[in-house]
Coordinates of C-alpha atoms and ligand atoms in Angstrom, one line a residue:
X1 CA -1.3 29.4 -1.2
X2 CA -0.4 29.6 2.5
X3 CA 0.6 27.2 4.6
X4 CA 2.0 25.1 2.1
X5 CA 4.3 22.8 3.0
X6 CA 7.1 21.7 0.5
X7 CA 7.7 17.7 -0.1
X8 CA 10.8 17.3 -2.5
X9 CA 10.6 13.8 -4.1
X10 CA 13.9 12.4 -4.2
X11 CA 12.4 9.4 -6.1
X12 CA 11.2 7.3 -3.4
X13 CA 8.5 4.7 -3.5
X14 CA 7.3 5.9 -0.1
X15 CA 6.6 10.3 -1.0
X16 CA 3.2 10.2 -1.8
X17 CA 2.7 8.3 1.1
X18 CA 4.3 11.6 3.3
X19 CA 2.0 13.3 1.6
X20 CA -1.2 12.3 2.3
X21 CA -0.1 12.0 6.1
X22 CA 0.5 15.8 5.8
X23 CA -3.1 16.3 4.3
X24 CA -4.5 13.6 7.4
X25 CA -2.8 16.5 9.6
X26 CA -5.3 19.1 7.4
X27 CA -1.7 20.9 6.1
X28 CA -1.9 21.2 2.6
X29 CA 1.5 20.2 1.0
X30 CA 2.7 19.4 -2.5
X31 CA 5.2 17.4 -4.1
X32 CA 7.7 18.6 -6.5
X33 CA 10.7 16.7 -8.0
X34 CA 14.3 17.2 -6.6
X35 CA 15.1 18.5 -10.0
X36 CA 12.6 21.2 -10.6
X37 CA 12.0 22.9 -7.0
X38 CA 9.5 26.2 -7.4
X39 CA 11.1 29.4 -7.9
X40 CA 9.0 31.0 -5.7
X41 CA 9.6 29.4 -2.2
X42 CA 8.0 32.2 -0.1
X43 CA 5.1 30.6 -0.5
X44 CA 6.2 27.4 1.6
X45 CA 6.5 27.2 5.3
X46 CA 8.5 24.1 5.8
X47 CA 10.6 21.2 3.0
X48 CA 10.5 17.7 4.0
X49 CA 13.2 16.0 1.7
X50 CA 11.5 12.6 0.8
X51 CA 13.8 9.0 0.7
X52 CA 15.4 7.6 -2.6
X53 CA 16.6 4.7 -4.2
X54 CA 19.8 6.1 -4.7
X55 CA 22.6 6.1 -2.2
X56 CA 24.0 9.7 -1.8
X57 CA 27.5 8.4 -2.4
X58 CA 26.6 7.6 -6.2
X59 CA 27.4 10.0 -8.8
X60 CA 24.4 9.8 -10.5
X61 CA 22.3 10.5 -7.3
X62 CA 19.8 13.5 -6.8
X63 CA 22.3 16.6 -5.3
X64 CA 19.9 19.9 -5.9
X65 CA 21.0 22.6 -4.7
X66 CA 19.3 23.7 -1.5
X67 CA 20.8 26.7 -0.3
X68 CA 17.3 28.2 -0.9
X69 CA 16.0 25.9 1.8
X70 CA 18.2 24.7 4.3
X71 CA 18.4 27.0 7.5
X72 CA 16.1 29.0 5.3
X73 CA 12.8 27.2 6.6
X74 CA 12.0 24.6 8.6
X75 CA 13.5 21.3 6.7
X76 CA 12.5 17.7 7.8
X77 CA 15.1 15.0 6.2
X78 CA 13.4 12.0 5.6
X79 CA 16.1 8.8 4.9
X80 CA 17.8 9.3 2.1
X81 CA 16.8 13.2 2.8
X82 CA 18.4 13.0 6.5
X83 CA 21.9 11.3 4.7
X84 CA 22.0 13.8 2.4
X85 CA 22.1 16.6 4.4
X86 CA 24.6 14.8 6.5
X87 CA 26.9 13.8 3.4
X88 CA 27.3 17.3 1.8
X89 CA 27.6 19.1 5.0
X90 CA 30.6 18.0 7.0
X91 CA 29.2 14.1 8.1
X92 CA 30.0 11.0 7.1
X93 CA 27.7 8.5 5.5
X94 CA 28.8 5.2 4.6
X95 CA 27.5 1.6 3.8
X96 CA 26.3 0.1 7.2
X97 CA 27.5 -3.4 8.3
X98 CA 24.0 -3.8 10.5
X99 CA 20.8 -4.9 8.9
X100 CA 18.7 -1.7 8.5
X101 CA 15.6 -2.4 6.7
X102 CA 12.2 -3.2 8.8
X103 CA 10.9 -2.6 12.4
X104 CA 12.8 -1.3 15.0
X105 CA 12.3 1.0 18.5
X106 CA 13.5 3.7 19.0
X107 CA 16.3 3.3 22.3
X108 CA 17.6 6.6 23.2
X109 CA 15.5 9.7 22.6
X110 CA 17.2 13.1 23.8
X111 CA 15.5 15.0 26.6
X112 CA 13.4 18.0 26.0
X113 CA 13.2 18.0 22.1
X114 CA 9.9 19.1 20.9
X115 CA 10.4 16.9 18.5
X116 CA 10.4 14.2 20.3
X117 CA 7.0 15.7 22.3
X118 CA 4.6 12.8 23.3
X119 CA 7.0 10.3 21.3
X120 CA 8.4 7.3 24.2
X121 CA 11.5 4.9 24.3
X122 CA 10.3 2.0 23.0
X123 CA 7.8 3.7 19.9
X124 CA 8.7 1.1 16.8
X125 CA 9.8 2.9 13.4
X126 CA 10.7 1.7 10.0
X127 CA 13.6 1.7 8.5
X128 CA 14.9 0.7 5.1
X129 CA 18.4 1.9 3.9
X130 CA 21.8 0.2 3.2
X131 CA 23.8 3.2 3.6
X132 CA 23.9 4.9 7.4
X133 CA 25.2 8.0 9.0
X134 CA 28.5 7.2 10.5
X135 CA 29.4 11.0 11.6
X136 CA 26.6 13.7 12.1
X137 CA 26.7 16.9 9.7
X138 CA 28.8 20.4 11.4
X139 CA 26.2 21.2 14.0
X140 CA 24.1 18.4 14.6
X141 CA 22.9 17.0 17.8
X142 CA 22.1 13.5 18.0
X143 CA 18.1 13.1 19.1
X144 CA 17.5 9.7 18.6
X145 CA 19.2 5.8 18.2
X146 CA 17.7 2.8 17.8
X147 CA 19.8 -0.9 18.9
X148 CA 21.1 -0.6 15.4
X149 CA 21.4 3.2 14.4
X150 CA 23.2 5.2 16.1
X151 CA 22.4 8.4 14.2
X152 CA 18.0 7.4 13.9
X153 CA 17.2 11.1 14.4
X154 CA 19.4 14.7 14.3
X155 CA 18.7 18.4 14.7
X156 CA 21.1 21.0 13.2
X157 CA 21.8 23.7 15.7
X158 CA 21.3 27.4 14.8
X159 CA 18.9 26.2 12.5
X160 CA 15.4 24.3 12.4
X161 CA 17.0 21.7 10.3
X162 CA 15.8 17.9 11.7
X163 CA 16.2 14.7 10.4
X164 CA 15.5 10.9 10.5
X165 CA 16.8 7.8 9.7
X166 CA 13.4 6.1 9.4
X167 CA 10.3 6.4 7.9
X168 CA 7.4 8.1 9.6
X169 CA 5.1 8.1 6.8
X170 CA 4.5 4.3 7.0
X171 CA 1.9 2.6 9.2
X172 CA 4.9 0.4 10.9
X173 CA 6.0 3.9 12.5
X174 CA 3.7 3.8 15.3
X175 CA 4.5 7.6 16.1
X176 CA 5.4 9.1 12.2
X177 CA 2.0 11.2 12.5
X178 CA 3.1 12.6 15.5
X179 CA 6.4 13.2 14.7
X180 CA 5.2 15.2 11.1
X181 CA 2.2 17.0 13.4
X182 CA 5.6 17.8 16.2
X183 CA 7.4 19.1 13.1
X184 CA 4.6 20.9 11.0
X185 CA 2.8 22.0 13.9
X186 CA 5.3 22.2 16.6
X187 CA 7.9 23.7 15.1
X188 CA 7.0 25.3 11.4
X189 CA 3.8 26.7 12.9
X190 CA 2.0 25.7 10.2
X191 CA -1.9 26.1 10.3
X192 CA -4.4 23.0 10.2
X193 CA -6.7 24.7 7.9
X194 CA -6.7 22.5 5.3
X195 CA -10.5 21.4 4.7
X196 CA -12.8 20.0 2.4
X197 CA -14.5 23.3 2.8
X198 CA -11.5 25.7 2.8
X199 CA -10.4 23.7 -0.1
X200 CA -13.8 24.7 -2.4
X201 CA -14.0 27.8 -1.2
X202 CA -10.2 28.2 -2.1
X203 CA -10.5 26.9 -5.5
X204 CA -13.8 28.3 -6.3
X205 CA -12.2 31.9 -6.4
X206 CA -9.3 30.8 -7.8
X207 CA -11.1 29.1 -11.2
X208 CA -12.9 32.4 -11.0
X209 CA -10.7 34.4 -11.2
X210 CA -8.4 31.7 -14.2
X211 CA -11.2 31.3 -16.1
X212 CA -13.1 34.2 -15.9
X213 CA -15.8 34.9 -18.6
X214 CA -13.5 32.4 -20.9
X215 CA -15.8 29.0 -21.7
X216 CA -14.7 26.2 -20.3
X217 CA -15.7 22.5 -21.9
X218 CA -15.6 19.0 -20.0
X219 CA -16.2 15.3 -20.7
X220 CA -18.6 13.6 -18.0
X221 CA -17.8 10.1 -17.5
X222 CA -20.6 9.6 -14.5
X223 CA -17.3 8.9 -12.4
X224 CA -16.7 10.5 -9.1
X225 CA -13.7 12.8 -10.2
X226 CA -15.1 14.1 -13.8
X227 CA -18.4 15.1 -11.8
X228 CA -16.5 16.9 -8.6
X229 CA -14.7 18.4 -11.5
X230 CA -17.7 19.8 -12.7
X231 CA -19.5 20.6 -9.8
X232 CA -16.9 23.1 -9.0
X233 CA -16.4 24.8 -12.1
X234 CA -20.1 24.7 -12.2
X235 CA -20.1 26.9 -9.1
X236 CA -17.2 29.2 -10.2
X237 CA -18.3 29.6 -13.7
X238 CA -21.8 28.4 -14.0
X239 CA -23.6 28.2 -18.0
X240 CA -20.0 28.9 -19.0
X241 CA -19.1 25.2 -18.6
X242 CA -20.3 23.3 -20.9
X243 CA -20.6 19.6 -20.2
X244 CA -20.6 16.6 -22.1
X245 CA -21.9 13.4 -21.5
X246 CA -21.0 10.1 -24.2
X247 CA -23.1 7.3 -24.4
X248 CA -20.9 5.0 -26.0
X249 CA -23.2 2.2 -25.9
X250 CA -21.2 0.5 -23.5
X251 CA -22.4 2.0 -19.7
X252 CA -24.4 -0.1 -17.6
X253 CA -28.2 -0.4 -18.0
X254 CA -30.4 2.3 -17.9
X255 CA -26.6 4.2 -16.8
X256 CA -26.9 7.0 -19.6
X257 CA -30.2 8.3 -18.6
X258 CA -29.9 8.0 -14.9
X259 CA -26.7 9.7 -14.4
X260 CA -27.8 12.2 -17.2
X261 CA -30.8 13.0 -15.0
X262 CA -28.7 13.5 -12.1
X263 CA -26.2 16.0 -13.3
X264 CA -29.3 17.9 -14.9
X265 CA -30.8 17.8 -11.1
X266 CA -27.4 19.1 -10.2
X267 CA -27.5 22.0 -12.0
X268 CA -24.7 21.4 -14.2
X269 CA -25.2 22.5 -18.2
X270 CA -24.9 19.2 -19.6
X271 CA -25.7 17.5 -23.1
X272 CA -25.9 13.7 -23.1
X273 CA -24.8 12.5 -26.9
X274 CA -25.7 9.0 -27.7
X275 CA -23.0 7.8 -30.0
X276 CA -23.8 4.1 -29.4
X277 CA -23.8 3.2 -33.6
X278 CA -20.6 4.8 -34.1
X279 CA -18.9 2.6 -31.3
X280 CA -20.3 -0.4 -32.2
X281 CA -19.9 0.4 -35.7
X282 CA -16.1 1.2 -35.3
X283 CA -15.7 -2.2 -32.8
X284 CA -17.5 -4.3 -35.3
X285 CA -15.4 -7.9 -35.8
X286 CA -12.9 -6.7 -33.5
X287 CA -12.0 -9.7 -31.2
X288 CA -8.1 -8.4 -29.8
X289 CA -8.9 -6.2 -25.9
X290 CA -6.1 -3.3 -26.7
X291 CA -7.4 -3.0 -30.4
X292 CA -11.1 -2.3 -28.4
X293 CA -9.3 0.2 -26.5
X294 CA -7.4 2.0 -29.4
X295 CA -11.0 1.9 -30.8
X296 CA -13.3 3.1 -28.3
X297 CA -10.5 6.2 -27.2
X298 CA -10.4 7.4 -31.0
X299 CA -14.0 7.2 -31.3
X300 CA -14.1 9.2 -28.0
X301 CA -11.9 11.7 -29.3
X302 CA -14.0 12.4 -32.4
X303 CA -17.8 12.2 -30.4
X304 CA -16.0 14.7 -28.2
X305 CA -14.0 16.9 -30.8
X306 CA -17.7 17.4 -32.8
X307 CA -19.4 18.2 -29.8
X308 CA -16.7 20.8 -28.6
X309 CA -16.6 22.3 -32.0
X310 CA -20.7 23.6 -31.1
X311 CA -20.0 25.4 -28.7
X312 CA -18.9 28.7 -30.1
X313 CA -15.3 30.3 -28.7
X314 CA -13.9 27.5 -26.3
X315 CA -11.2 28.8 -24.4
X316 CA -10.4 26.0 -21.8
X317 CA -10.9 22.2 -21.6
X318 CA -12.0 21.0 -17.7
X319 CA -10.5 17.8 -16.8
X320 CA -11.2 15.5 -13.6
X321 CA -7.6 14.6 -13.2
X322 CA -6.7 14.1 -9.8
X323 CA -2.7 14.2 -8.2
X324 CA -1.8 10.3 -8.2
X325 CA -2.0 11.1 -12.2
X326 CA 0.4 13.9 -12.5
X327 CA 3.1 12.6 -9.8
X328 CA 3.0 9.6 -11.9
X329 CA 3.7 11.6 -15.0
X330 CA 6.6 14.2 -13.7
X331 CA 9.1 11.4 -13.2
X332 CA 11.6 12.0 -10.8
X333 CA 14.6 11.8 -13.5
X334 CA 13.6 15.3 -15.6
X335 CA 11.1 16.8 -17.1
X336 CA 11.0 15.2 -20.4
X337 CA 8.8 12.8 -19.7
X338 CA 6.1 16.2 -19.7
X339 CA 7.6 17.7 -22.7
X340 CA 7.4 14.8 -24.7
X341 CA 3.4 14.9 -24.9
X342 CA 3.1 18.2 -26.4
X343 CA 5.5 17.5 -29.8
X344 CA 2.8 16.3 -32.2
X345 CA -0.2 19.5 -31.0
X346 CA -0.5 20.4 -34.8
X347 CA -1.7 16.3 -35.1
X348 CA -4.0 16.7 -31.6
X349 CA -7.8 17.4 -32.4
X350 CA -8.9 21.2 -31.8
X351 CA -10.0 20.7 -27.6
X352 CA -6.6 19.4 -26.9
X353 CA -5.0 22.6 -28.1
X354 CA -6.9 23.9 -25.6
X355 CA -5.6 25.9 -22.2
X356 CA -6.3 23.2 -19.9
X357 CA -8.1 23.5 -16.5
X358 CA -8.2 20.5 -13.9
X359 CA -9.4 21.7 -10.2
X360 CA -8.3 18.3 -8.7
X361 CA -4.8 17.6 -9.7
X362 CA -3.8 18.4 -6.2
X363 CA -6.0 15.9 -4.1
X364 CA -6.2 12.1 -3.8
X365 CA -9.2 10.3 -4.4
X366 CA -10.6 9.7 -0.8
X367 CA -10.0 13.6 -0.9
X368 CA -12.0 14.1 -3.6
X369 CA -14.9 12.0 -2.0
X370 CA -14.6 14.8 0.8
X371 CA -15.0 17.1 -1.4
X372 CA -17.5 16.1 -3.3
X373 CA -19.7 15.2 -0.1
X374 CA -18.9 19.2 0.9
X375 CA -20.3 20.0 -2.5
X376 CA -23.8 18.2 -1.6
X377 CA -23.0 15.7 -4.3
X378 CA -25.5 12.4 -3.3
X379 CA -23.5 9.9 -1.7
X380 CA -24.7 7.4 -3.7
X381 CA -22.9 8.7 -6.8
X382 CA -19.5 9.5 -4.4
X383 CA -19.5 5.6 -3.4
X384 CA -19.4 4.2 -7.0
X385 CA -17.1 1.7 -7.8
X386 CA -14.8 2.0 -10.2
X387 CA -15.5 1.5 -13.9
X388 CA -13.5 1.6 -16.8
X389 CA -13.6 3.8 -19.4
X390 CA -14.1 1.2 -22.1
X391 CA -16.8 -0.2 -20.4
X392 CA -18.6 -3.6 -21.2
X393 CA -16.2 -3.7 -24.2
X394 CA -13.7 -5.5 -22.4
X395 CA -16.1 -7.3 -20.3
X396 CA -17.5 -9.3 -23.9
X397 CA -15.1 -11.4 -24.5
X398 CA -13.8 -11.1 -27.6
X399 CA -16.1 -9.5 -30.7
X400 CA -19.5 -7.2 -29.5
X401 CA -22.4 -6.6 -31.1
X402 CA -25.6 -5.2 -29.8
X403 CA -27.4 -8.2 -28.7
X404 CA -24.4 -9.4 -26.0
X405 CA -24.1 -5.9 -24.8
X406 CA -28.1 -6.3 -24.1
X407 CA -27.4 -9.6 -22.4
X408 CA -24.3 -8.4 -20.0
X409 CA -26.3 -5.3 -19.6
X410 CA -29.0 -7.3 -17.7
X411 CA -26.8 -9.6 -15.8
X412 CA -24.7 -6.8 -14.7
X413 CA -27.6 -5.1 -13.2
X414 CA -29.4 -8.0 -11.6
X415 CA -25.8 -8.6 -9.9
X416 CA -24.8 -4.9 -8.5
X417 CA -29.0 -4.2 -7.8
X418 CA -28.4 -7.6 -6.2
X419 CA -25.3 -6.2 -3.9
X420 CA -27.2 -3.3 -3.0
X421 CA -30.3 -4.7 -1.6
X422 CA -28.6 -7.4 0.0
X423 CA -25.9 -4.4 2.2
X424 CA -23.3 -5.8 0.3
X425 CA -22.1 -2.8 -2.2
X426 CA -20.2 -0.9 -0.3
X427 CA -18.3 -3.8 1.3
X428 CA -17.3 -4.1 -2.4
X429 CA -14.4 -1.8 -4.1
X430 CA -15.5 -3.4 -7.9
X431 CA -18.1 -5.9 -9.1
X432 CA -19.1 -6.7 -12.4
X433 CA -20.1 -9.3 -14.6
X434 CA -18.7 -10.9 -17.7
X435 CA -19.8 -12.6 -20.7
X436 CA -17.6 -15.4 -21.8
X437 CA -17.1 -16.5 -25.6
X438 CA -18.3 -20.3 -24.4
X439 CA -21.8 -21.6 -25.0
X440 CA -22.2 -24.7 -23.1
X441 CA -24.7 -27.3 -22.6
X442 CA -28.2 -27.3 -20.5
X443 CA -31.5 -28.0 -19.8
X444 CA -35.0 -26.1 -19.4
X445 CA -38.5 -27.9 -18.9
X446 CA -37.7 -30.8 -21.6
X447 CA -35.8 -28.4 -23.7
X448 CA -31.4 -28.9 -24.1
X449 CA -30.1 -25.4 -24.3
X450 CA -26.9 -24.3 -25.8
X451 CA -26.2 -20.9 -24.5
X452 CA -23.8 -18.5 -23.0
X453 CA -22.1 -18.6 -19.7
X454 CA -21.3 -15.2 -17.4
X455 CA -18.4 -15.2 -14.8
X456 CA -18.9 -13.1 -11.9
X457 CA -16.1 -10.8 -10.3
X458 CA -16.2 -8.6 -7.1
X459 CA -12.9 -7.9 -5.4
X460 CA -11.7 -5.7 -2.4
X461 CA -8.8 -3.3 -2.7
X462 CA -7.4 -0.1 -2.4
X463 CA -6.2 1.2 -5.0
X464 CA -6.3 -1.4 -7.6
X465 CA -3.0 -2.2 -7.8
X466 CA -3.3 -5.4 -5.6
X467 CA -7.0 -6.9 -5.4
X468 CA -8.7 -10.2 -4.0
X469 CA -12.1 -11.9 -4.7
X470 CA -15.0 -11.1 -1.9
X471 CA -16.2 -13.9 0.0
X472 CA -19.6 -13.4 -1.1
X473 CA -22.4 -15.0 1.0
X474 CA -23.6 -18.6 -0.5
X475 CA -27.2 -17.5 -0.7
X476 CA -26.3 -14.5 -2.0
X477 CA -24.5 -15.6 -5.3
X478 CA -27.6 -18.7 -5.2
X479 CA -30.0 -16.2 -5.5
X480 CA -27.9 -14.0 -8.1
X481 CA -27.6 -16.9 -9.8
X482 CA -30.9 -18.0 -10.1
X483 CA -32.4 -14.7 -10.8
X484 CA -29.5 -14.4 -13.8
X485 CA -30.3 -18.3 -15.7
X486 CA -34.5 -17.4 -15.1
X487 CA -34.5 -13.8 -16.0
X488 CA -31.7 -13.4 -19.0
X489 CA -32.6 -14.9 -21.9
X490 CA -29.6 -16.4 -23.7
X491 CA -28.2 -17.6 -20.6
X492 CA -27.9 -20.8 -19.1
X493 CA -24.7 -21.1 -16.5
X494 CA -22.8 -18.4 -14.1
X495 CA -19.7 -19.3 -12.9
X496 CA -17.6 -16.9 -9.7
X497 CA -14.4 -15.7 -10.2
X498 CA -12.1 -16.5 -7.2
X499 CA -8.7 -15.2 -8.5
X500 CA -6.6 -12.6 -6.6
X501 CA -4.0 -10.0 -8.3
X502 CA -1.5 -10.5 -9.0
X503 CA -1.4 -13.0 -10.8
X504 CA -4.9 -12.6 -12.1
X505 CA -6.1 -8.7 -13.1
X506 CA -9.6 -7.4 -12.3
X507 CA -10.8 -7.0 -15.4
X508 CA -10.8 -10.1 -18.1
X509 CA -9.5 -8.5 -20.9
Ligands
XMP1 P1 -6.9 -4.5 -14.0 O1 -7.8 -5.2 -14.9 O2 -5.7 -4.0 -14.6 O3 -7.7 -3.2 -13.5 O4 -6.6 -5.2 -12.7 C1 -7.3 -2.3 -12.5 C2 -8.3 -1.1 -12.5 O5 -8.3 -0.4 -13.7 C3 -9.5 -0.5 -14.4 N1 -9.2 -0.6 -15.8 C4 -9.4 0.4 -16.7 N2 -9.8 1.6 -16.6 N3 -9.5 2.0 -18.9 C5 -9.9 2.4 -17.7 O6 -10.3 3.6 -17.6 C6 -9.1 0.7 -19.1 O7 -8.7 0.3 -20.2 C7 -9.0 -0.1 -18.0 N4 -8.6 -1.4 -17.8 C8 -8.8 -1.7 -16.5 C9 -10.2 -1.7 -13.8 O8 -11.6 -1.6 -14.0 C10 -9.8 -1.6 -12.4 O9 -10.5 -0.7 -11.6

């Protein structure tokens, strides 16, 4: 690919971060451990060496080899990235008696630097080491200090080597866009022609041209990155992906049918396979959440191992996985942790021997919404909230049978039909409703009642990781409410769940 811009991950929380600010620039970049840097390098225009835990003096710290990089290309070092650079090449780097973690501005900036272009005295930067560089590397020019740090920013002369002391792919560096886009842009020449539309048009010839006439066979989940997934393989490869749709018995009312309809409307060669009686079958008495989940994925794995065996000569399996999920899995300390999964392939069923294809694994999810909105996918199916793959399962609280999926089924949808017609959906980033293992006490007309009682949960985030309860409107959960006790038989009191994560989790079970 051109214009490819090289982020080596010295294990630092902060890497994906660089790299999505390099994708905001429209630079496509990729990530690749310190450990296992590409062979090929021509295709790279630029390295920016990411930050790490690890202080360059330890033994045990990250020291690749970059001989193939340095002074070869454009290199940006990022913290621990700028100190290493400094350490191995005639500069000193040493524990700092200062403070150096948090904001600070930037005090001296050299004249002239087109680095430095548009970048003022006074801009605020983050910082967040313990070691600091005491003497610059053979060549290097100081470019920047801050009331602390002497050494915030170098260049190497003779070579477009730069680095800084702080991080500019955090929001508290008030310039770090402008300083990646002076870099990138400035001074790598890299092109800004990294698109939602480049990008399909990109990976449309290049599935073409991996799959060719081979077969290719994917699981729809009604998710937004299983059905980008398809959509593009469906326009590379057209009847020769065959999609598959479960009904596990666990979706969302009337969610089998309507999302089935859609991807037919789409144009996608799907077959919907209602295997509701084998789930509930195989979840029957089973009260303990991970036990539902060890359930439902082996269940999943046979539906779809029967299913793939129809279709005659498979060559590939399609997967919606997108690049959070493989950076989490190459760890930055080896490759073992990839190696490990493929020990025990003569015990895998038949599609996971298979070549696997996954036209995402590069993008992040608010990239994938892009795409997907360049693909003419409805916007309505983009904006989904997140579900999980086990579904209502771990919304029943303890054992399921038929008759309490019905009932969450129907409180589920009068609550998110509720959030829609009320505007409120898509200030939402997950709603959903639960069905708690507590009958309690009530009354209808003359009548007592001893039914069931349904918590409510809607939460904003970002990713997940960290969540907090919406501040739904009072009428709003009255209504909801009411609606719920009147229309769902079986229940009698609905309760709303105002617990953040940590410490609580979004899900109940
Ligand atoms: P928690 O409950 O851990 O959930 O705060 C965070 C996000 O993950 C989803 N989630 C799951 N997704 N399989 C999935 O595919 C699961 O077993 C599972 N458990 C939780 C949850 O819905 C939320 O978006």
């Amino acid at each position: 690919m051109q214009n490819n811009v090289l982020i080596l991950d010295f294990g630092s929380q902060y890497t994906q971060l660089i790299a999505r600010r390099v994708r905001e620039l429209n630079i496509y970049c990729e990530i690749h451990p310190y450990n296992n840097i590409p062979e090929n390098l021509s295709d790279f225009k630029a390295t920016i060496l990411s930050g790490s835990p690890f202080s360059v003096r330890a033994e045990d710290a990250p020291h690749p080899d970059l001989s193939g990089i340095k002074g070869k290309m454009p290199v940006l070092g990022v913290c621990y990235g700028a100190q290493y650079m400094a350490h191995f090449n005639g500069g000193n780097v040493s524990p700092s008696n200062t403070r150096e973690y948090g904001r600070a501005n930037l005090s001296f900036i050299k004249e002239n630097e087109s680095f430095f272009n548009d970048i003022h005295i006074g801009s605020q930067v983050w910082m967040s080491h313990s070691d600091t560089i005491k003497q610059l590397p053979e060549g290097g020019v100081k470019l920047a200090s801050t009331a602390d740090v002497e050494n915030a920013a170098y260049k190497i002369e003779g070579e477009e080597t730069y680095a800084i002391q702080f991080h500019p792919e955090v929001y508290h560096s008030t310039d770090g866009k402008k300083l990646l886009e002076n870099f990138l842009v400035g001074i790598a020449k890299v092109k800004q022609d990294w698109t939602p539309d480049n990008f399909v048009e990109m990976t449309v010839e290049s599935l073409k041209e991996k799959v060719g006439d081979g077969k290719v066979v994917l699981g729809l989940s009604g998710g937004v990155d299983s059905t980008v997934a398809a959509v593009l393989l469906n326009k590379a490869i057209g009847k020769n992906l065959y999609c598959i749709f479960v009904n596990n018995g666990l979706l969302r009312k009337n969610e089998f049918e309507n999302v089935l309809d859609q991807y037919e409307g789409m144009g996608l060669n799907v077959k919907g396979v209602d295997a509701t009686a084998r789930f509930l079958d195989a979840l029957d008495g089973i009260e303990d959440p991970e036990e539902k989940r060890k359930a439902i994925g082996r269940v999943f794995i046979e539906v779809f191992d029967d299913e793939a065996h129809l279709v005659q000569d498979v060559d590939w399996l399609g997967q919606g996985t997108i690049y959070p999920d493989v950076i989490e899995s190459i760890s930055v300390k080896g490759p073992s942790a990839t190696i490990k999964s493929h020990h025990n392939v003569g015990g895998l069923p038949d599609f996971m021997k298979l070549k696997v294809v996954e036209p995402l694994n590069m993008l992040f999810k608010d990239e994938v919404r892009r795409v997907g909105a360049s693909l003419g996918i409805d916007p309505e199916l983009l904006g989904r909230h997140p579900f999980p793959g086990p579904g209502l399962a771990i919304r029943i609280l303890g054992d399921i049978t038929a008759e309490k999926v019905r009932i969450l089924q129907e409180v589920d949808d009068i609550f998110i039909s509720g959030l829609k017609t009320w505007g409120l959906y898509d200030k939402v980033w997950q709603a959903g409703a639960i069905l708690l293992p507590v009958n309690s006490v009530g009354v209808m007309g003359d009548e007592r009642t001893y039914e069931k009682c349904v918590a409510l949960r809607a939460v904003e985030s970002t990713d997940g990781m960290t969540a907090d309860w919406v501040n739904l409107p009072y009428e709003f959960l009255q209504k909801t409410s009411n609606d719920i006790i009147n229309k769902v038989k079986g229940v009698n009191r609905v309760v709303y769940d105002i617990s953040s994560k940590p410490p609580a989790t979004i899900e109940w079970e």
